[in-house]
Tab-separated table of C-alpha atoms and ligand atoms in Angstrom:
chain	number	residue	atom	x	y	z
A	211	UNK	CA	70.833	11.539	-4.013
A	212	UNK	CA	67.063	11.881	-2.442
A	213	UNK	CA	66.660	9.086	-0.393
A	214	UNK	CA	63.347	7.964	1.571
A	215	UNK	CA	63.970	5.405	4.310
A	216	UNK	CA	61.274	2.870	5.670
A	217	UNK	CA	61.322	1.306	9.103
A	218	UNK	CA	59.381	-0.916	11.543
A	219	UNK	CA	61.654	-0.670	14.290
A	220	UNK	CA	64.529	0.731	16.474
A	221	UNK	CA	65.603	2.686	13.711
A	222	UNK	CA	69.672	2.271	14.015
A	223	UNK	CA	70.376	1.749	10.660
A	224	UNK	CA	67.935	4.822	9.910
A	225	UNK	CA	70.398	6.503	12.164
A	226	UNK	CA	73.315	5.586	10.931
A	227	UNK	CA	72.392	7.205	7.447
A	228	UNK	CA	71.094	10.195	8.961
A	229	UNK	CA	74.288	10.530	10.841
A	230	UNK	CA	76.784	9.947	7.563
A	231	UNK	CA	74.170	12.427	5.283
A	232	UNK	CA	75.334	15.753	8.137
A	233	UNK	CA	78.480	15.815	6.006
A	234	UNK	CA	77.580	16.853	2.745
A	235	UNK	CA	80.267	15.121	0.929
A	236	UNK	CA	78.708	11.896	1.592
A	237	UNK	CA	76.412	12.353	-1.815
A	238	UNK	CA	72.988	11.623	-0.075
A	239	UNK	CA	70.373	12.910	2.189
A	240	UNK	CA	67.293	11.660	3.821
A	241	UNK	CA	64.278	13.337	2.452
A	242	UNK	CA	61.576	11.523	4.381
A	243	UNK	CA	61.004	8.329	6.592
A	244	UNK	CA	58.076	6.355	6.208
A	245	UNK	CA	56.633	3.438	8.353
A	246	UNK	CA	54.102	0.493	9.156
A	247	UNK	CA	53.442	1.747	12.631
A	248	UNK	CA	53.011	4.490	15.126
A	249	UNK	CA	55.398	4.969	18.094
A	250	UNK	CA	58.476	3.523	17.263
A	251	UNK	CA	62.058	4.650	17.914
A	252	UNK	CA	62.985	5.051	14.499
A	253	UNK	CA	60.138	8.028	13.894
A	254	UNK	CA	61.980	9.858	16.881
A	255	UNK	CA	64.908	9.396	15.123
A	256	UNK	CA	63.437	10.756	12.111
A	257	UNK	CA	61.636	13.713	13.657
A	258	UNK	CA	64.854	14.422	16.005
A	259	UNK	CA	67.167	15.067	13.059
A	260	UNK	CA	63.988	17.363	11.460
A	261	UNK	CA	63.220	15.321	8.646
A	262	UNK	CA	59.823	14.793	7.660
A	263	UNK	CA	57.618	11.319	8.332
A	264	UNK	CA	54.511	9.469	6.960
A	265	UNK	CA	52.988	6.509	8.791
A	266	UNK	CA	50.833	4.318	6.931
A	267	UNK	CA	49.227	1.761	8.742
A	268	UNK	CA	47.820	-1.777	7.035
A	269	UNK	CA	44.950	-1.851	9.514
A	270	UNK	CA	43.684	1.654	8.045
A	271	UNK	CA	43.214	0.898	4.622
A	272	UNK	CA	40.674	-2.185	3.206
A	273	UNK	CA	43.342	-4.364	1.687
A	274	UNK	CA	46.733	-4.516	0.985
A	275	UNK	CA	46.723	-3.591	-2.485
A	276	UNK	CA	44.649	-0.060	-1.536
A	277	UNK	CA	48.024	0.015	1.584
A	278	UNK	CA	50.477	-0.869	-1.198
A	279	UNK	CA	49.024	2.348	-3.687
A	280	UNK	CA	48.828	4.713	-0.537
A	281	UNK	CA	52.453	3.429	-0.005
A	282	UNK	CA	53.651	4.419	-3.502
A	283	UNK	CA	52.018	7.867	-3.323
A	284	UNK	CA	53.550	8.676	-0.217
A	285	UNK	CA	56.916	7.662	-0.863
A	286	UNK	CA	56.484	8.867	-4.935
A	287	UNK	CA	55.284	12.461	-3.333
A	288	UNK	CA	59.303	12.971	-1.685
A	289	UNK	CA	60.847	12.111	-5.023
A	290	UNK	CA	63.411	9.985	-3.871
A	291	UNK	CA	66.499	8.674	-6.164
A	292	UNK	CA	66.651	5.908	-3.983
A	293	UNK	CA	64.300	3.802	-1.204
A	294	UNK	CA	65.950	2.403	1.592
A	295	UNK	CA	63.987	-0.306	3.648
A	296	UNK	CA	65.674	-0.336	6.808
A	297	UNK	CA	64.359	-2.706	8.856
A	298	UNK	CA	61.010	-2.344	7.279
A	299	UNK	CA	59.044	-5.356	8.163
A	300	UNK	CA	56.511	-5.627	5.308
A	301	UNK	CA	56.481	-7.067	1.829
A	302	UNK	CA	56.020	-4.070	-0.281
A	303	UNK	CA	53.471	-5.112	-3.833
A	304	UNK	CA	53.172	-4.583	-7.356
A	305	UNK	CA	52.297	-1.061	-7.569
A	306	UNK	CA	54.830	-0.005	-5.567
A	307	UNK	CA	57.398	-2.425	-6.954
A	308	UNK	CA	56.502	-0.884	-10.703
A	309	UNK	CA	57.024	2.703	-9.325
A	310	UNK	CA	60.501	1.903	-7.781
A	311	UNK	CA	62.077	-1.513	-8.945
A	312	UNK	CA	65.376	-1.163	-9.223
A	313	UNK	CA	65.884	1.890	-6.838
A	314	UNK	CA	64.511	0.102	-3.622
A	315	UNK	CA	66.795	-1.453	-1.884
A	316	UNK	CA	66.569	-3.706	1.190
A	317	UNK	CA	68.879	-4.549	4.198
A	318	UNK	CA	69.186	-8.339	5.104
A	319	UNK	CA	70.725	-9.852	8.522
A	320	UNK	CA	71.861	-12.974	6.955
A	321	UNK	CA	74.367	-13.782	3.705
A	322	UNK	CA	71.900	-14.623	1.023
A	323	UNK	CA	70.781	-16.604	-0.532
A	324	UNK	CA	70.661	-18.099	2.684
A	325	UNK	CA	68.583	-17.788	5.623
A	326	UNK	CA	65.920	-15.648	4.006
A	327	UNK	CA	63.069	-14.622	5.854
A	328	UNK	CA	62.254	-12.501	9.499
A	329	UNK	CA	64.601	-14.963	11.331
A	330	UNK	CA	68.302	-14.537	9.256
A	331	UNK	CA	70.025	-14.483	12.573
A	332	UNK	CA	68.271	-17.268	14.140
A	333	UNK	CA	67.639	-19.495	11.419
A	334	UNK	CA	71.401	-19.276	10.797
A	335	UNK	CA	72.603	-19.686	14.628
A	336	UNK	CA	70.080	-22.989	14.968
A	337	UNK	CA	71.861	-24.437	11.072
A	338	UNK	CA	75.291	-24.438	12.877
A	339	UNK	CA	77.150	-22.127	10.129
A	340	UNK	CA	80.056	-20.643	11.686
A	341	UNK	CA	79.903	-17.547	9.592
A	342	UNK	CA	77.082	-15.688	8.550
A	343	UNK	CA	76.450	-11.680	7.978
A	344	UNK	CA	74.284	-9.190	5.920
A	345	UNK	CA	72.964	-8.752	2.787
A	346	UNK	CA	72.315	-5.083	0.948
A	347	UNK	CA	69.767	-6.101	-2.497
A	348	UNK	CA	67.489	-4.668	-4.762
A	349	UNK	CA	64.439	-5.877	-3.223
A	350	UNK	CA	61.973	-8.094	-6.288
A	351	UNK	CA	59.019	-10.010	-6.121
A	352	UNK	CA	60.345	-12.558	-3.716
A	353	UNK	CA	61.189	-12.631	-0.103
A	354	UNK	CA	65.230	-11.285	0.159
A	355	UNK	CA	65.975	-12.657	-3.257
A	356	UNK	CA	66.731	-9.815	-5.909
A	357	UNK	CA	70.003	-8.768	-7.038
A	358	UNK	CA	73.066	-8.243	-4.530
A	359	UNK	CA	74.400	-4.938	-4.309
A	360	UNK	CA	77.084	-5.398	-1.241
A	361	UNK	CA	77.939	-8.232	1.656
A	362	UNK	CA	79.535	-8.320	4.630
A	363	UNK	CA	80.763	-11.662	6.900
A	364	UNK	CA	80.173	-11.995	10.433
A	365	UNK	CA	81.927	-14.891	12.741
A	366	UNK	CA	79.250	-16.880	14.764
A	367	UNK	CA	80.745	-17.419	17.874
A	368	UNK	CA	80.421	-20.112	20.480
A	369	UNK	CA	78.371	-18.140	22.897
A	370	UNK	CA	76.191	-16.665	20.675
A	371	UNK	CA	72.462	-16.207	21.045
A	372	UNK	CA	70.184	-15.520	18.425
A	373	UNK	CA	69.907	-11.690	19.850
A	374	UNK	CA	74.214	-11.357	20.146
A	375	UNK	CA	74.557	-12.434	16.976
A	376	UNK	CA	71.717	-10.164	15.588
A	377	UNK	CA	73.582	-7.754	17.300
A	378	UNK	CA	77.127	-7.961	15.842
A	379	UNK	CA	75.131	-8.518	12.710
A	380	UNK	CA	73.860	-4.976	13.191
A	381	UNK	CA	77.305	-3.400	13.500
A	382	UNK	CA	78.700	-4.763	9.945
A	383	UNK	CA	75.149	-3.736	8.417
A	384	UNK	CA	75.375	-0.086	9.082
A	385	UNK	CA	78.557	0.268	8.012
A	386	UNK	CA	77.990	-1.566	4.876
A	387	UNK	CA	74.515	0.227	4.303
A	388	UNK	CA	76.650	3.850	4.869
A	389	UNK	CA	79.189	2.881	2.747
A	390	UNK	CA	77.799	1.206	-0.136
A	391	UNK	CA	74.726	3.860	0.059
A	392	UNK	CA	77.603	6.357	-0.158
A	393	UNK	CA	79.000	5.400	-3.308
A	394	UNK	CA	75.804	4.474	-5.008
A	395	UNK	CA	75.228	8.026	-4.066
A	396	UNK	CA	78.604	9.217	-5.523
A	397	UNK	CA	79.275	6.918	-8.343
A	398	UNK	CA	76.218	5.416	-9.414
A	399	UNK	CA	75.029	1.688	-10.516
A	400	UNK	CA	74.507	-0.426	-12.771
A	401	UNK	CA	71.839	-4.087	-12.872
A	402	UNK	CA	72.886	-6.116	-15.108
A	403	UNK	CA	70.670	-9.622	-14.478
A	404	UNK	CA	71.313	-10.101	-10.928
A	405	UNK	CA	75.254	-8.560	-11.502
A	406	UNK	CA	74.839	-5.084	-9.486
A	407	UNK	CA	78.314	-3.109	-10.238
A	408	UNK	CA	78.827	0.147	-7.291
A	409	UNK	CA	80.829	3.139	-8.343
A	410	UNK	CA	81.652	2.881	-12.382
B	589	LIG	C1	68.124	-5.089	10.792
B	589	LIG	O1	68.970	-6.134	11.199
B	589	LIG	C2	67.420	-5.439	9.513
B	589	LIG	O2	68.194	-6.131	8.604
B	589	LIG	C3	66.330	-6.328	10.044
B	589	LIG	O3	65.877	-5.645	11.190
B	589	LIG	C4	66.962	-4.908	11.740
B	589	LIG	C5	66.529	-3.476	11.851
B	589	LIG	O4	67.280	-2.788	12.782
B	589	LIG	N1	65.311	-6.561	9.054
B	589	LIG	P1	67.100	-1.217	13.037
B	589	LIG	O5	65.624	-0.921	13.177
B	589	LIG	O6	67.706	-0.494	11.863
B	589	LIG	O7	67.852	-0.953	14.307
Protein backbone atom coordinates (compact mmCIF):
# COMPACT_ATOMS: atom_id res chain seq x y z
CA UNK A 1 0.00 0.00 0.00
CA UNK A 2 1.32 3.64 -1.34
CA UNK A 3 0.91 5.82 1.35
CA UNK A 4 1.53 9.78 1.39
CA UNK A 5 1.80 11.27 4.87
CA UNK A 6 1.03 15.03 5.78
CA UNK A 7 2.48 16.88 8.73
CA UNK A 8 2.72 20.28 10.46
CA UNK A 9 4.93 19.30 13.09
CA UNK A 10 7.53 17.16 15.01
CA UNK A 11 6.85 14.47 12.79
CA UNK A 12 6.86 11.31 15.41
CA UNK A 13 4.06 9.65 14.20
CA UNK A 14 5.56 10.25 10.55
CA UNK A 15 8.40 8.37 12.11
CA UNK A 16 6.91 5.80 13.54
CA UNK A 17 5.45 4.65 10.06
CA UNK A 18 8.58 5.17 8.36
CA UNK A 19 10.23 3.05 10.94
CA UNK A 20 7.48 -0.06 10.77
CA UNK A 21 7.46 0.33 6.53
CA UNK A 22 11.83 -0.85 6.70
CA UNK A 23 10.36 -4.33 7.14
CA UNK A 24 8.67 -5.19 4.16
CA UNK A 25 6.20 -7.48 5.65
CA UNK A 26 4.46 -4.68 7.19
CA UNK A 27 2.25 -4.19 3.74
CA UNK A 28 2.97 -0.37 3.35
CA UNK A 29 5.46 2.19 2.43
CA UNK A 30 5.76 5.88 2.48
CA UNK A 31 5.86 7.27 -0.96
CA UNK A 32 5.99 10.97 -0.18
CA UNK A 33 5.42 13.51 2.76
CA UNK A 34 3.75 16.59 2.20
CA UNK A 35 3.31 19.73 4.46
CA UNK A 36 1.85 23.30 5.39
CA UNK A 37 5.24 24.68 6.23
CA UNK A 38 8.92 24.93 5.71
CA UNK A 39 11.46 23.84 8.39
CA UNK A 40 9.91 21.49 10.47
CA UNK A 41 11.21 18.28 12.06
CA UNK A 42 9.00 16.06 10.36
CA UNK A 43 10.54 17.09 6.63
CA UNK A 44 14.01 15.96 8.18
CA UNK A 45 12.45 13.01 9.04
CA UNK A 46 11.15 12.59 5.69
CA UNK A 47 14.27 13.56 3.76
CA UNK A 48 16.52 11.45 6.38
CA UNK A 49 14.84 8.15 5.55
CA UNK A 50 15.18 9.35 1.50
CA UNK A 51 11.72 9.72 0.76
CA UNK A 52 10.59 12.42 -1.30
CA UNK A 53 8.68 15.87 0.07
CA UNK A 54 6.37 18.68 -1.23
CA UNK A 55 5.67 21.79 0.84
CA UNK A 56 2.78 23.75 -0.01
CA UNK A 57 2.34 26.77 1.75
CA UNK A 58 -1.35 28.67 2.23
CA UNK A 59 0.37 32.05 2.14
CA UNK A 60 1.67 31.22 -1.56
CA UNK A 61 -1.36 30.63 -3.28
CA UNK A 62 -4.53 33.42 -3.53
CA UNK A 63 -7.09 31.44 -1.61
CA UNK A 64 -7.65 28.37 -0.09
CA UNK A 65 -9.56 26.72 -2.65
CA UNK A 66 -6.49 27.47 -5.42
CA UNK A 67 -4.11 25.77 -1.88
CA UNK A 68 -6.71 22.99 -1.60
CA UNK A 69 -6.36 22.05 -5.80
CA UNK A 70 -2.45 22.49 -5.58
CA UNK A 71 -2.88 20.12 -2.53
CA UNK A 72 -4.74 17.42 -4.50
CA UNK A 73 -2.29 17.54 -7.42
CA UNK A 74 0.56 17.10 -5.33
CA UNK A 75 -0.55 14.41 -3.26
CA UNK A 76 -2.72 12.78 -6.56
CA UNK A 77 0.89 13.02 -8.53
CA UNK A 78 2.50 10.05 -5.76
CA UNK A 79 -0.50 7.83 -6.29
CA UNK A 80 -1.07 6.91 -2.94
CA UNK A 81 -3.59 3.95 -1.77
CA UNK A 82 -3.88 5.70 1.28
CA UNK A 83 -3.32 9.54 2.91
CA UNK A 84 -2.20 9.73 6.26
CA UNK A 85 -2.57 13.20 8.06
CA UNK A 86 -0.26 12.98 10.78
CA UNK A 87 -0.39 15.76 12.72
CA UNK A 88 -1.35 17.86 9.80
CA UNK A 89 -2.79 21.00 11.12
CA UNK A 90 -5.10 22.17 8.31
CA UNK A 91 -8.63 21.45 7.21
CA UNK A 92 -8.14 19.89 3.89
CA UNK A 93 -11.48 21.11 1.15
CA UNK A 94 -13.70 19.83 -1.34
CA UNK A 95 -11.47 19.14 -4.13
CA UNK A 96 -9.25 17.35 -2.28
CA UNK A 97 -11.87 15.59 -0.19
CA UNK A 98 -13.58 14.35 -3.76
CA UNK A 99 -10.12 13.05 -4.93
CA UNK A 100 -9.48 11.00 -1.69
CA UNK A 101 -12.64 10.55 0.62
CA UNK A 102 -12.55 7.53 2.02
CA UNK A 103 -8.72 6.82 1.75
CA UNK A 104 -7.61 9.87 3.95
CA UNK A 105 -7.36 9.20 7.14
CA UNK A 106 -6.65 11.41 10.17
CA UNK A 107 -4.99 10.91 13.64
CA UNK A 108 -6.90 12.45 16.69
CA UNK A 109 -5.41 13.01 20.40
CA UNK A 110 -8.67 12.66 22.06
CA UNK A 111 -11.56 9.64 22.06
CA UNK A 112 -14.13 11.04 19.74
CA UNK A 113 -16.63 12.16 19.48
CA UNK A 114 -15.30 14.04 22.18
CA UNK A 115 -12.97 16.78 22.54
CA UNK A 116 -12.74 17.60 18.86
CA UNK A 117 -10.73 20.30 17.74
CA UNK A 118 -6.63 21.54 18.06
CA UNK A 119 -6.93 21.20 21.89
CA UNK A 120 -8.10 17.13 22.43
CA UNK A 121 -5.61 16.90 25.21
CA UNK A 122 -6.39 20.04 26.90
CA UNK A 123 -9.91 20.41 26.40
CA UNK A 124 -10.16 16.92 27.93
CA UNK A 125 -7.62 17.50 31.01
CA UNK A 126 -9.66 21.02 31.90
CA UNK A 127 -13.47 18.61 31.55
CA UNK A 128 -12.09 16.40 34.42
CA UNK A 129 -12.50 12.91 32.41
CA UNK A 130 -10.31 10.47 33.93
CA UNK A 131 -9.73 8.63 30.73
CA UNK A 132 -9.27 9.90 27.46
CA UNK A 133 -6.97 8.68 24.30
CA UNK A 134 -6.81 8.78 20.42
CA UNK A 135 -8.82 8.55 17.65
CA UNK A 136 -7.68 7.00 13.97
CA UNK A 137 -10.93 8.24 11.28
CA UNK A 138 -11.64 8.76 7.87
CA UNK A 139 -11.39 12.38 7.87
CA UNK A 140 -15.18 14.16 6.18
CA UNK A 141 -16.41 17.45 5.88
CA UNK A 142 -16.37 18.21 9.55
CA UNK A 143 -13.76 18.89 12.10
CA UNK A 144 -12.59 15.06 13.58
CA UNK A 145 -16.01 13.67 12.89
CA UNK A 146 -16.00 10.95 10.02
CA UNK A 147 -16.07 7.36 10.48
CA UNK A 148 -13.83 5.52 13.23
CA UNK A 149 -11.39 3.21 12.01
CA UNK A 150 -9.42 2.27 15.48
CA UNK A 151 -9.22 3.73 19.36
CA UNK A 152 -7.08 3.53 21.96
CA UNK A 153 -7.68 4.63 25.99
CA UNK A 154 -5.33 6.58 27.89
CA UNK A 155 -5.58 7.08 31.95
CA UNK A 156 -5.50 10.86 32.91
CA UNK A 157 -3.57 10.98 35.81
CA UNK A 158 -3.50 13.26 38.80
CA UNK A 159 -0.42 15.14 37.85
CA UNK A 160 -1.08 15.58 34.49
CA UNK A 161 -0.55 18.69 32.42
CA UNK A 162 -2.04 19.36 29.27
CA UNK A 163 1.61 18.66 27.55
CA UNK A 164 2.12 15.01 29.82
CA UNK A 165 -0.92 13.95 28.88
CA UNK A 166 -0.44 14.95 25.15
CA UNK A 167 2.49 13.09 25.62
CA UNK A 168 1.33 9.63 26.82
CA UNK A 169 -1.37 10.36 24.32
CA UNK A 170 1.38 10.25 21.70
CA UNK A 171 2.73 6.85 22.74
CA UNK A 172 -0.78 4.86 22.32
CA UNK A 173 -1.25 6.89 18.90
CA UNK A 174 1.73 5.55 17.13
CA UNK A 175 1.23 2.33 18.01
CA UNK A 176 -2.32 2.33 17.06
CA UNK A 177 -1.57 4.36 13.75
CA UNK A 178 1.35 1.38 12.97
CA UNK A 179 -0.83 -1.19 13.73
CA UNK A 180 -4.10 -0.45 12.38
CA UNK A 181 -2.19 1.19 9.19
CA UNK A 182 -0.61 -2.27 9.06
CA UNK A 183 -3.54 -4.27 8.61
CA UNK A 184 -5.47 -1.85 6.50
CA UNK A 185 -2.37 -2.38 4.52
CA UNK A 186 -2.57 -6.23 4.76
CA UNK A 187 -6.19 -6.97 4.95
CA UNK A 188 -8.04 -4.22 3.63
CA UNK A 189 -11.41 -2.20 4.69
CA UNK A 190 -14.51 -1.79 4.44
CA UNK A 191 -17.12 1.83 5.23
CA UNK A 192 -20.12 0.88 5.79
CA UNK A 193 -22.08 4.34 7.14
CA UNK A 194 -19.80 5.31 9.80
CA UNK A 195 -19.11 1.18 10.63
CA UNK A 196 -15.27 0.95 9.39
CA UNK A 197 -14.42 -3.02 9.60
CA UNK A 198 -10.04 -3.60 9.52
CA UNK A 199 -8.74 -6.83 8.13
CA UNK A 200 -11.86 -8.94 6.44
C1 LIG B 1 -0.54 14.23 17.33
O1 LIG B 1 -0.94 14.07 18.66
C2 LIG B 1 -1.73 14.48 16.44
O2 LIG B 1 -2.85 13.75 16.77
C3 LIG B 1 -1.96 15.94 16.71
O3 LIG B 1 -0.66 16.49 16.69
C4 LIG B 1 0.26 15.50 17.13
C5 LIG B 1 1.31 15.35 16.07
O4 LIG B 1 2.47 14.81 16.57
N1 LIG B 1 -2.86 16.52 15.75
P1 LIG B 1 3.72 14.45 15.64
O5 LIG B 1 4.01 15.63 14.75
O6 LIG B 1 3.37 13.22 14.85
O7 LIG B 1 4.84 14.19 16.60
Amino acid sequence: MRLVVLVSGAGTNLQALLDAATDPAYGATVVAVGADRDGIEALARAEQAGVPTFVLRVRDFPDRVAWDQALTKAVAEHQPDLVVSAGFMKLVGKDFLAEFGGRFVNTHPALSPSFPGVRGAADALDYGVKVTGCTLFFVDEGVDTGPIIAQRAVAVADGDTAETLHERIKVAERAMLVETIGAMARGGFTIEGRRVAVGG
